[in-house]
């Protein structure tokens, strides 16, 4: 059920980093240094570094920069003044570097993640906002194996360069410090009366409040009673990707992948039924056959199979079973927004074409109708009645507005008549983001990812970075922004009838 204790025969494990928004694996699959989760283990030989000598615009400083075997940090104050801090080896720590670059100094390669339509996981953006050498994590090699995060990473020349436009300053002790352009943010989990808030971490590991978006070159206020130490549940934001840190102790009390699979099998063994089609539903496995998967109305939480029911008084085209299955497979894990917009555009185009055609023939058609009416007994009255009957045919069908609303995603639940989003359900498969090991009973709104009640409560209160300066609660499995009024819903399954 839970992760086992750390084996003494295996390398010491410091913790794990989990990429949020992947739901178990990257779109192209986990491979090499680009993965959805990373385990940080004790290295055979220490590779940590610590600051040593400071040089100010001197030949010695130029020599340190050009030395590829010497770690250093360069602070460009102006075109005529540069401060170089020399770093020496630290045999008591291990260093792990994170960034977008695929060069050898980077141990963990990360790419931008963004929510897809209906939570289909991360997608690669055309232009990444993550720094090539974003940050570094330094772990003590002796118990309690404390891990700390620092902004910026050393490049292939073992240097960190902070340009003239980057925020930098001298400390009271005469040392230099600075912030990276994109920033490295850290949010510690709530502890007692202290809430969970986002902070920014500097190159030297100092903690600051967030910068003002209007003046990004100015640092925030330093929080001296906080340290960049990673705790179980800490979040690291690298301006395009969010990482969750899980400690070894936290992982030992978290559900494993095999336990989540057992919960899936137990849920399927209950044989939930679709109340409309009376068919058995099942959550599919990663590599097994694809059964009829559950869908749910997110306003009320009633679980169904996929069906074309739109609601009372709504006109819709009846689909064959083959068409319905094909549509369900194509919409696996997402609502195809492009297809919805296309269908709406077709309806509008058909309406315009019919209107135009009728407008073009209205004069001739109207004259013929009047003529036929006058030829009938009763003269003009019968002719006017026939004209009215022709006009009645051209009036819009009642319920067309509801049909358009249903096409946009608003449907009426057949059981309780409440209207709302109707989406397929997907099990959350990242055990590290679960707050407990209870059965999946709730779904995030509007993406439809399913997990335990405590898990949805935790993440619905955790603001994640959205865009450049905004923060909103989001689903940890797809990073889809949650609804403010109702971020999750309890699912109501229909049991078997036999």
Short mmCIF file of C-alpha atoms in Angstrom, two decimals:
data_model
loop_
_atom_site.label_atom_id
_atom_site.label_comp_id
_atom_site.label_asym_id
_atom_site.label_seq_id
_atom_site.Cartn_x
_atom_site.Cartn_y
_atom_site.Cartn_z
CA UNK A 1 0.00 0.00 0.00
CA UNK A 2 2.74 2.42 0.89
CA UNK A 3 6.36 2.84 -0.20
CA UNK A 4 8.81 0.73 1.74
CA UNK A 5 11.58 2.09 3.92
CA UNK A 6 14.86 2.98 2.23
CA UNK A 7 17.08 -0.10 1.75
CA UNK A 8 20.55 0.31 3.27
CA UNK A 9 22.10 -1.72 0.45
CA UNK A 10 20.91 0.82 -2.14
CA UNK A 11 22.30 4.33 -2.68
CA UNK A 12 21.02 6.98 -0.28
CA UNK A 13 18.00 8.73 -1.74
CA UNK A 14 17.56 12.43 -0.99
CA UNK A 15 14.06 12.74 -2.44
CA UNK A 16 12.08 13.02 -5.68
CA UNK A 17 11.07 15.81 -8.03
CA UNK A 18 7.73 15.38 -9.79
CA UNK A 19 6.75 17.45 -12.84
CA UNK A 20 3.16 18.63 -12.44
CA UNK A 21 0.81 18.42 -15.40
CA UNK A 22 2.07 15.14 -16.89
CA UNK A 23 -0.17 12.56 -15.17
CA UNK A 24 2.52 9.90 -15.14
CA UNK A 25 4.61 10.48 -18.26
CA UNK A 26 5.64 13.13 -20.76
CA UNK A 27 3.79 13.33 -24.11
CA UNK A 28 6.76 11.78 -25.94
CA UNK A 29 7.50 9.35 -23.12
CA UNK A 30 10.07 9.48 -20.32
CA UNK A 31 13.61 9.03 -21.56
CA UNK A 32 17.09 9.90 -20.37
CA UNK A 33 17.33 13.16 -18.46
CA UNK A 34 13.88 14.32 -19.67
CA UNK A 35 11.38 12.61 -17.39
CA UNK A 36 8.16 13.27 -15.48
CA UNK A 37 9.80 12.41 -12.13
CA UNK A 38 13.39 12.30 -10.93
CA UNK A 39 15.01 10.55 -8.01
CA UNK A 40 17.97 12.36 -6.42
CA UNK A 41 20.52 9.90 -5.04
CA UNK A 42 23.81 10.32 -3.21
CA UNK A 43 26.66 10.57 -5.70
CA UNK A 44 29.75 8.34 -5.44
CA UNK A 45 31.86 11.48 -5.20
CA UNK A 46 30.74 14.86 -3.93
CA UNK A 47 30.38 17.57 -6.61
CA UNK A 48 29.05 20.45 -4.53
CA UNK A 49 30.60 23.93 -4.57
CA UNK A 50 30.56 26.91 -2.22
CA UNK A 51 31.56 30.60 -2.62
CA UNK A 52 35.14 31.53 -1.85
CA UNK A 53 37.04 34.56 -3.18
CA UNK A 54 35.54 37.72 -4.69
CA UNK A 55 37.29 39.59 -7.52
CA UNK A 56 36.31 43.04 -8.79
CA UNK A 57 37.14 43.93 -12.39
CA UNK A 58 40.73 42.70 -12.32
CA UNK A 59 42.96 40.47 -14.45
CA UNK A 60 42.46 37.78 -11.82
CA UNK A 61 38.70 38.00 -12.41
CA UNK A 62 39.17 37.52 -16.17
CA UNK A 63 41.39 34.54 -15.45
CA UNK A 64 38.73 32.95 -13.23
CA UNK A 65 36.06 33.37 -15.92
CA UNK A 66 38.23 31.80 -18.62
CA UNK A 67 39.13 28.83 -16.41
CA UNK A 68 36.66 26.07 -17.39
CA UNK A 69 37.64 23.96 -14.38
CA UNK A 70 36.75 26.72 -11.89
CA UNK A 71 33.16 27.46 -10.86
CA UNK A 72 32.33 31.17 -10.68
CA UNK A 73 29.44 33.65 -10.71
CA UNK A 74 29.83 36.92 -12.66
CA UNK A 75 27.81 40.02 -11.73
CA UNK A 76 27.94 42.74 -14.40
CA UNK A 77 27.26 46.02 -12.64
CA UNK A 78 28.08 48.24 -15.63
CA UNK A 79 30.18 48.15 -18.79
CA UNK A 80 33.19 49.12 -16.71
CA UNK A 81 32.59 47.09 -13.54
CA UNK A 82 32.18 43.34 -13.09
CA UNK A 83 32.33 41.35 -9.87
CA UNK A 84 33.32 37.67 -10.07
CA UNK A 85 32.76 35.32 -7.12
CA UNK A 86 35.00 32.27 -7.20
CA UNK A 87 33.54 28.96 -5.98
CA UNK A 88 35.55 26.08 -4.52
CA UNK A 89 34.74 22.39 -4.11
CA UNK A 90 32.52 21.34 -1.23
CA UNK A 91 33.05 17.72 -0.22
CA UNK A 92 30.02 17.75 2.06
CA UNK A 93 27.31 18.38 -0.57
CA UNK A 94 25.97 17.00 -3.85
CA UNK A 95 24.73 19.38 -6.55
CA UNK A 96 21.97 18.69 -9.11
CA UNK A 97 21.24 21.19 -11.88
CA UNK A 98 17.88 21.76 -13.58
CA UNK A 99 17.18 23.61 -16.82
CA UNK A 100 15.95 23.57 -20.39
CA UNK A 101 19.40 22.91 -21.87
CA UNK A 102 20.34 19.38 -22.90
CA UNK A 103 24.05 20.03 -22.34
CA UNK A 104 26.00 17.84 -19.95
CA UNK A 105 25.96 20.16 -16.86
CA UNK A 106 22.16 19.77 -16.64
CA UNK A 107 21.10 16.69 -14.68
CA UNK A 108 17.34 17.25 -15.05
CA UNK A 109 16.03 18.52 -18.40
CA UNK A 110 12.59 20.17 -18.19
CA UNK A 111 10.31 21.69 -20.83
CA UNK A 112 7.28 23.97 -20.64
CA UNK A 113 4.02 22.40 -19.55
CA UNK A 114 0.60 23.87 -20.24
CA UNK A 115 -2.93 22.59 -19.83
CA UNK A 116 -4.46 21.10 -22.97
CA UNK A 117 -8.13 20.89 -23.82
CA UNK A 118 -9.74 18.71 -21.19
CA UNK A 119 -6.52 17.95 -19.39
CA UNK A 120 -4.59 16.01 -22.00
CA UNK A 121 -1.33 16.78 -20.23
CA UNK A 122 1.57 19.03 -21.07
CA UNK A 123 2.29 20.37 -24.54
CA UNK A 124 5.52 21.85 -25.79
CA UNK A 125 5.36 25.54 -26.56
CA UNK A 126 7.01 27.12 -29.59
CA UNK A 127 9.15 29.40 -27.41
CA UNK A 128 10.21 28.19 -23.99
CA UNK A 129 10.14 30.51 -20.98
CA UNK A 130 12.40 28.27 -18.88
CA UNK A 131 16.04 29.29 -18.52
CA UNK A 132 18.64 27.02 -20.09
CA UNK A 133 20.36 26.78 -16.69
CA UNK A 134 17.44 27.53 -14.37
CA UNK A 135 18.40 26.41 -10.87
CA UNK A 136 20.42 23.98 -8.79
CA UNK A 137 19.58 21.80 -5.80
CA UNK A 138 22.30 21.16 -3.22
CA UNK A 139 21.89 18.21 -0.81
CA UNK A 140 23.92 17.47 2.31
CA UNK A 141 25.69 14.12 2.11
CA UNK A 142 25.19 13.45 5.83
CA UNK A 143 21.90 12.97 7.73
CA UNK A 144 19.34 14.48 7.74
CA UNK A 145 20.29 15.02 4.06
CA UNK A 146 18.92 18.57 3.90
CA UNK A 147 18.15 19.81 0.35
CA UNK A 148 18.30 23.48 -0.64
CA UNK A 149 17.41 25.24 -3.89
CA UNK A 150 19.40 28.09 -5.48
CA UNK A 151 18.61 30.22 -8.52
CA UNK A 152 20.66 29.76 -11.72
CA UNK A 153 22.91 26.90 -12.77
CA UNK A 154 26.50 26.65 -13.98
CA UNK A 155 26.95 26.37 -17.76
CA UNK A 156 29.47 24.30 -19.72
CA UNK A 157 32.22 26.74 -18.71
CA UNK A 158 31.17 26.32 -15.06
CA UNK A 159 30.10 29.96 -14.93
CA UNK A 160 26.91 31.80 -14.03
CA UNK A 161 26.53 35.18 -15.76
CA UNK A 162 24.11 37.82 -14.47
CA UNK A 163 23.91 40.54 -17.11
CA UNK A 164 23.60 44.25 -16.60
CA UNK A 165 19.78 44.15 -16.72
CA UNK A 166 19.45 41.40 -14.12
CA UNK A 167 18.58 42.33 -10.54
CA UNK A 168 21.75 42.28 -8.41
CA UNK A 169 23.11 44.00 -5.32
CA UNK A 170 25.78 44.00 -2.63
CA UNK A 171 24.87 42.51 0.73
CA UNK A 172 25.74 44.07 4.10
CA UNK A 173 28.71 41.73 4.35
CA UNK A 174 30.13 43.01 1.07
CA UNK A 175 29.14 39.90 -0.89
CA UNK A 176 27.17 39.89 -4.14
CA UNK A 177 23.74 38.40 -4.77
CA UNK A 178 21.16 38.55 -7.54
CA UNK A 179 18.02 37.20 -9.18
CA UNK A 180 17.63 35.52 -12.54
CA UNK A 181 15.58 37.09 -15.31
CA UNK A 182 12.77 34.52 -15.30
CA UNK A 183 12.99 33.91 -11.56
CA UNK A 184 12.97 30.80 -9.36
CA UNK A 185 9.97 30.63 -7.04
CA UNK A 186 9.51 28.41 -4.00
CA UNK A 187 6.36 27.67 -2.00
CA UNK A 188 6.70 25.79 1.26
CA UNK A 189 3.73 23.74 2.51
CA UNK A 190 1.56 25.32 5.18
CA UNK A 191 2.85 24.69 8.68
CA UNK A 192 0.58 25.52 11.62
CA UNK A 193 -0.40 29.16 11.47
CA UNK A 194 2.04 29.93 8.65
CA UNK A 195 0.21 29.87 5.28
CA UNK A 196 1.67 28.57 2.05
CA UNK A 197 2.94 31.57 0.05
CA UNK A 198 5.24 31.91 -2.94
CA UNK A 199 8.75 33.33 -2.43
CA UNK A 200 11.62 34.06 -4.81
CA UNK A 201 15.05 32.49 -4.32
CA UNK A 202 18.28 34.31 -5.18
CA UNK A 203 21.54 32.97 -6.58
CA UNK A 204 22.99 32.75 -3.07
CA UNK A 205 19.88 31.11 -1.63
CA UNK A 206 18.30 34.09 0.11
CA UNK A 207 14.50 34.29 0.30
CA UNK A 208 12.54 37.33 -0.94
CA UNK A 209 8.93 38.30 -1.48
CA UNK A 210 7.77 38.34 -5.10
CA UNK A 211 8.94 41.17 -7.31
CA UNK A 212 6.61 43.87 -8.56
CA UNK A 213 5.65 43.10 -12.16
CA UNK A 214 6.02 46.80 -13.04
CA UNK A 215 9.67 46.87 -11.95
CA UNK A 216 11.17 43.40 -12.42
CA UNK A 217 14.74 44.67 -11.93
CA UNK A 218 14.02 45.50 -8.30
CA UNK A 219 14.04 42.69 -5.74
CA UNK A 220 11.32 42.09 -3.21
CA UNK A 221 11.69 42.36 0.54
CA UNK A 222 14.05 39.81 2.10
CA UNK A 223 12.43 37.29 4.45
CA UNK A 224 15.24 36.61 6.88
CA UNK A 225 13.45 33.99 8.98
CA UNK A 226 12.92 31.69 5.97
CA UNK A 227 15.46 29.44 4.23
CA UNK A 228 15.48 27.78 0.79
CA UNK A 229 15.26 24.33 2.40
CA UNK A 230 13.04 21.86 0.54
CA UNK A 231 10.36 20.26 2.70
CA UNK A 232 8.04 17.43 1.81
CA UNK A 233 5.45 19.03 -0.49
CA UNK A 234 7.50 22.08 -1.49
CA UNK A 235 6.79 23.51 -4.96
CA UNK A 236 9.42 24.99 -7.29
CA UNK A 237 8.30 27.16 -10.20
CA UNK A 238 10.74 27.81 -13.06
CA UNK A 239 8.51 30.10 -15.15
CA UNK A 240 7.03 27.42 -17.37
CA UNK A 241 7.21 24.24 -15.31
CA UNK A 242 6.30 23.47 -11.71
CA UNK A 243 8.12 20.78 -9.72
CA UNK A 244 6.89 19.05 -6.57
CA UNK A 245 9.51 17.91 -4.04
CA UNK A 246 8.78 14.76 -2.05
CA UNK A 247 11.12 13.71 0.73
CA UNK A 248 11.99 10.09 1.46
CA UNK A 249 9.89 10.15 4.61
CA UNK A 250 6.95 11.65 2.73
CA UNK A 251 7.20 9.02 0.01
CA UNK A 252 7.17 6.26 2.62
CA UNK A 253 3.71 7.45 3.69
CA UNK A 254 2.39 7.97 0.16
CA UNK A 255 0.50 5.44 -2.00
CA UNK A 256 2.51 3.54 -4.57
CA UNK A 257 1.67 3.01 -8.24
CA UNK A 258 0.64 -0.58 -7.47
CA UNK A 259 -1.76 0.68 -4.79
CA UNK A 260 -3.38 3.09 -7.25
CA UNK A 261 -3.76 0.20 -9.69
CA UNK A 262 -5.43 -1.85 -6.94
CA UNK A 263 -7.86 1.00 -6.30
CA UNK A 264 -8.68 1.12 -10.02
CA UNK A 265 -9.39 -2.61 -10.11
CA UNK A 266 -11.54 -2.35 -6.98
CA UNK A 267 -13.52 0.50 -8.54
CA UNK A 268 -14.07 -1.49 -11.73
CA UNK A 269 -15.02 -4.60 -9.74
CA UNK A 270 -18.03 -2.70 -8.37
CA UNK A 271 -19.35 -2.67 -11.97
CA UNK A 272 -20.63 0.91 -12.18
CA UNK A 273 -23.49 1.23 -14.66
CA UNK A 274 -24.58 3.90 -17.12
CA UNK A 275 -28.15 4.85 -16.10
CA UNK A 276 -29.06 5.70 -19.70
CA UNK A 277 -27.54 2.91 -21.78
CA UNK A 278 -27.46 0.37 -18.91
CA UNK A 279 -23.90 -0.65 -19.83
CA UNK A 280 -21.03 -1.48 -17.48
CA UNK A 281 -18.36 1.21 -17.17
CA UNK A 282 -14.68 0.75 -16.34
CA UNK A 283 -11.60 2.93 -15.97
CA UNK A 284 -9.05 1.69 -18.56
CA UNK A 285 -5.52 0.64 -17.74
CA UNK A 286 -2.49 2.17 -19.43
CA UNK A 287 -1.74 -0.77 -21.73
CA UNK A 288 -4.88 -2.92 -21.59
CA UNK A 289 -8.11 -2.98 -23.65
CA UNK A 290 -10.28 0.09 -23.76
CA UNK A 291 -13.68 -0.56 -22.13
CA UNK A 292 -16.58 1.88 -22.09
CA UNK A 293 -15.10 4.63 -19.93
CA UNK A 294 -17.09 6.74 -17.45
CA UNK A 295 -18.29 10.25 -18.17
CA UNK A 296 -19.75 12.62 -15.60
CA UNK A 297 -21.89 15.72 -15.29
CA UNK A 298 -19.67 18.04 -13.27
CA UNK A 299 -22.53 20.08 -11.82
CA UNK A 300 -24.14 17.18 -9.98
CA UNK A 301 -21.47 14.43 -10.17
CA UNK A 302 -23.68 11.72 -11.72
CA UNK A 303 -21.55 9.24 -13.66
CA UNK A 304 -22.71 7.90 -17.06
CA UNK A 305 -21.25 6.35 -20.17
CA UNK A 306 -20.98 8.46 -23.31
CA UNK A 307 -24.44 9.10 -24.81
CA UNK A 308 -25.90 11.69 -27.18
CA UNK A 309 -28.57 12.94 -24.72
CA UNK A 310 -28.60 16.72 -24.77
CA UNK A 311 -31.60 17.63 -22.64
CA UNK A 312 -35.32 18.23 -22.75
CA UNK A 313 -36.56 20.06 -25.83
CA UNK A 314 -33.12 19.95 -27.49
CA UNK A 315 -32.89 18.96 -31.13
CA UNK A 316 -29.86 16.82 -31.93
CA UNK A 317 -28.78 14.39 -34.63
CA UNK A 318 -29.05 10.80 -33.45
CA UNK A 319 -25.70 9.05 -33.84
CA UNK A 320 -25.22 5.40 -34.60
CA UNK A 321 -23.39 3.25 -32.05
CA UNK A 322 -20.34 3.08 -34.33
CA UNK A 323 -20.28 6.87 -34.66
CA UNK A 324 -20.63 7.27 -30.90
CA UNK A 325 -17.75 4.89 -30.20
CA UNK A 326 -15.57 6.65 -32.76
CA UNK A 327 -16.39 10.02 -31.24
CA UNK A 328 -15.60 8.73 -27.74
CA UNK A 329 -12.20 7.40 -28.85
CA UNK A 330 -11.35 10.64 -30.62
CA UNK A 331 -12.33 12.56 -27.49
CA UNK A 332 -10.23 10.35 -25.20
CA UNK A 333 -9.34 12.51 -22.28
CA UNK A 334 -10.39 15.80 -23.88
CA UNK A 335 -13.25 17.74 -25.46
CA UNK A 336 -12.26 18.59 -28.99
CA UNK A 337 -12.78 22.34 -29.02
CA UNK A 338 -11.98 22.62 -32.71
CA UNK A 339 -14.66 20.10 -33.62
CA UNK A 340 -17.22 21.87 -31.46
CA UNK A 341 -16.44 25.22 -33.07
CA UNK A 342 -16.56 23.55 -36.49
CA UNK A 343 -20.02 22.15 -35.83
CA UNK A 344 -21.25 25.53 -34.66
CA UNK A 345 -19.81 27.16 -37.76
CA UNK A 346 -21.54 24.57 -39.98
CA UNK A 347 -24.87 25.33 -38.30
CA UNK A 348 -24.35 29.05 -38.85
CA UNK A 349 -23.24 28.58 -42.47
CA UNK A 350 -26.22 26.34 -43.23
CA UNK A 351 -28.53 28.92 -41.69
CA UNK A 352 -26.95 31.73 -43.76
CA UNK A 353 -27.11 29.64 -46.94
CA UNK A 354 -30.76 28.79 -46.41
CA UNK A 355 -31.58 32.40 -45.59
CA UNK A 356 -29.73 33.68 -48.65
CA UNK A 357 -31.36 31.17 -50.95
CA UNK A 358 -34.78 31.99 -49.60
CA UNK A 359 -34.12 35.72 -49.84
CA UNK A 360 -33.12 35.32 -53.48
CA UNK A 361 -36.29 33.45 -54.32
CA UNK A 362 -38.59 35.32 -51.97
CA UNK A 363 -40.02 37.66 -54.58
CA UNK A 364 -40.86 34.98 -57.13
CA UNK A 365 -41.99 32.50 -54.50
CA UNK A 366 -44.17 35.08 -52.79
CA UNK A 367 -45.79 36.13 -56.07
CA UNK A 368 -46.52 32.50 -57.00
CA UNK A 369 -48.03 31.85 -53.59
CA UNK A 370 -50.24 34.91 -53.80
CA UNK A 371 -51.28 33.96 -57.30
CA UNK A 372 -52.21 30.44 -56.23
CA UNK A 373 -54.11 31.86 -53.27
CA UNK A 374 -56.13 34.18 -55.43
CA UNK A 375 -57.03 31.36 -57.79
CA UNK A 376 -58.56 29.40 -54.91
CA UNK A 377 -62.11 29.89 -53.73
CA UNK A 378 -62.28 32.45 -51.00
CA UNK A 379 -59.95 34.81 -52.84
CA UNK A 380 -57.33 36.76 -50.85
CA UNK A 381 -57.95 35.22 -47.41
CA UNK A 382 -56.90 31.73 -48.50
CA UNK A 383 -53.90 33.17 -50.29
CA UNK A 384 -52.77 35.00 -47.16
CA UNK A 385 -53.18 31.82 -45.10
CA UNK A 386 -50.98 29.91 -47.54
CA UNK A 387 -48.35 32.63 -47.34
CA UNK A 388 -48.41 32.37 -43.56
CA UNK A 389 -47.92 28.61 -43.78
CA UNK A 390 -44.90 29.13 -46.04
CA UNK A 391 -43.43 31.67 -43.64
CA UNK A 392 -44.02 29.31 -40.71
CA UNK A 393 -41.73 26.78 -42.34
CA UNK A 394 -38.93 29.36 -42.47
CA UNK A 395 -39.06 30.16 -38.75
CA UNK A 396 -36.25 28.69 -36.56
CA UNK A 397 -36.96 25.40 -34.87
CA UNK A 398 -37.81 25.73 -31.20
CA UNK A 399 -34.89 24.72 -29.00
CA UNK A 400 -32.12 25.71 -31.42
CA UNK A 401 -30.54 28.00 -28.80
CA UNK A 402 -30.47 25.07 -26.35
CA UNK A 403 -28.91 22.92 -29.06
CA UNK A 404 -26.13 25.46 -29.55
CA UNK A 405 -25.62 25.61 -25.80
CA UNK A 406 -25.36 21.80 -25.67
CA UNK A 407 -22.83 21.81 -28.50
CA UNK A 408 -20.68 24.18 -26.46
CA UNK A 409 -20.54 21.59 -23.68
CA UNK A 410 -23.54 22.42 -21.47
CA UNK A 411 -25.73 19.34 -21.09
CA UNK A 412 -28.63 18.31 -18.91
CA UNK A 413 -28.22 15.35 -16.57
CA UNK A 414 -30.97 12.76 -17.23
CA UNK A 415 -31.17 11.91 -13.50
CA UNK A 416 -31.41 15.29 -11.77
CA UNK A 417 -31.97 17.69 -14.73
CA UNK A 418 -29.08 19.95 -13.72
CA UNK A 419 -27.11 21.53 -16.57
CA UNK A 420 -23.33 21.75 -16.76
CA UNK A 421 -20.15 20.38 -18.33
CA UNK A 422 -20.24 16.73 -19.43
CA UNK A 423 -16.70 15.32 -19.66
CA UNK A 424 -14.89 11.95 -19.62
CA UNK A 425 -13.25 10.90 -16.36
CA UNK A 426 -9.53 10.12 -16.11
CA UNK A 427 -7.81 8.61 -13.10
CA UNK A 428 -4.91 10.56 -11.63
CA UNK A 429 -1.88 8.27 -11.93
CA UNK A 430 0.83 10.28 -10.15
CA UNK A 431 0.99 8.79 -6.66
CA UNK A 432 3.30 11.54 -5.42
CA UNK A 433 0.60 14.23 -5.62
CA UNK A 434 -1.93 12.26 -3.56
CA UNK A 435 -2.60 13.54 -0.05
CA UNK A 436 -3.71 10.10 1.17
CA UNK A 437 -4.28 6.54 -0.02
CA UNK A 438 -8.08 6.58 -0.05
CA UNK A 439 -10.23 5.48 -2.98
CA UNK A 440 -10.80 7.90 -5.90
CA UNK A 441 -14.16 9.51 -5.21
CA UNK A 442 -13.94 13.10 -6.45
CA UNK A 443 -13.16 14.82 -9.76
CA UNK A 444 -11.58 18.17 -10.52
CA UNK A 445 -13.74 20.68 -12.37
CA UNK A 446 -13.60 21.17 -15.33
CA UNK A 447 -10.88 18.70 -16.43
CA UNK A 448 -12.41 15.52 -14.94
CA UNK A 449 -9.30 13.98 -13.32
CA UNK A 450 -10.32 11.65 -10.50
CA UNK A 451 -8.57 11.18 -7.13
CA UNK A 452 -9.33 11.09 -3.40
CA UNK A 453 -11.27 13.70 -1.44
CA UNK A 454 -8.29 14.98 0.57
CA UNK A 455 -6.26 15.32 -2.63
CA UNK A 456 -8.82 17.52 -4.39
CA UNK A 457 -9.22 19.61 -1.24
CA UNK A 458 -5.46 20.15 -0.98
CA UNK A 459 -4.87 21.18 -4.58
CA UNK A 460 -8.02 23.32 -4.76
CA UNK A 461 -6.40 25.52 -2.09
CA UNK A 462 -2.91 25.58 -3.66
CA UNK A 463 -2.33 28.46 -6.09
CA UNK A 464 -0.06 27.54 -9.00
CA UNK A 465 1.53 30.05 -11.32
CA UNK A 466 -0.48 30.82 -14.45
CA UNK A 467 1.23 32.95 -17.05
CA UNK A 468 3.73 35.53 -15.89
CA UNK A 469 2.31 37.02 -12.70
CA UNK A 470 -1.03 35.35 -11.89
CA UNK A 471 -1.67 32.42 -9.55
CA UNK A 472 -4.72 30.15 -9.53
CA UNK A 473 -5.55 26.67 -8.18
CA UNK A 474 -5.00 24.05 -10.87
CA UNK A 475 -5.31 20.31 -11.35
CA UNK A 476 -1.91 18.69 -10.57
CA UNK A 477 -2.44 16.06 -13.29
CA UNK A 478 -3.01 18.44 -16.23
CA UNK A 479 -2.46 21.98 -14.84
CA UNK A 480 -5.94 22.93 -16.01
CA UNK A 481 -7.23 25.92 -14.05
CA UNK A 482 -10.00 24.97 -11.61
CA UNK A 483 -13.32 26.73 -11.31
CA UNK A 484 -13.37 29.30 -8.56
CA UNK A 485 -16.91 28.62 -7.35
CA UNK A 486 -16.68 24.81 -7.39
CA UNK A 487 -13.19 23.39 -8.01
CA UNK A 488 -14.20 19.75 -7.53
CA UNK A 489 -17.28 17.51 -7.30
CA UNK A 490 -18.12 14.26 -5.55
CA UNK A 491 -18.86 11.48 -8.04
CA UNK A 492 -22.12 9.49 -7.82
CA UNK A 493 -21.86 6.02 -9.36
CA UNK A 494 -24.87 3.92 -10.36
CA UNK A 495 -24.57 0.34 -9.09
CA UNK A 496 -25.45 -2.79 -11.11
CA UNK A 497 -29.12 -3.66 -11.44
CA UNK A 498 -28.70 -7.43 -11.11
#
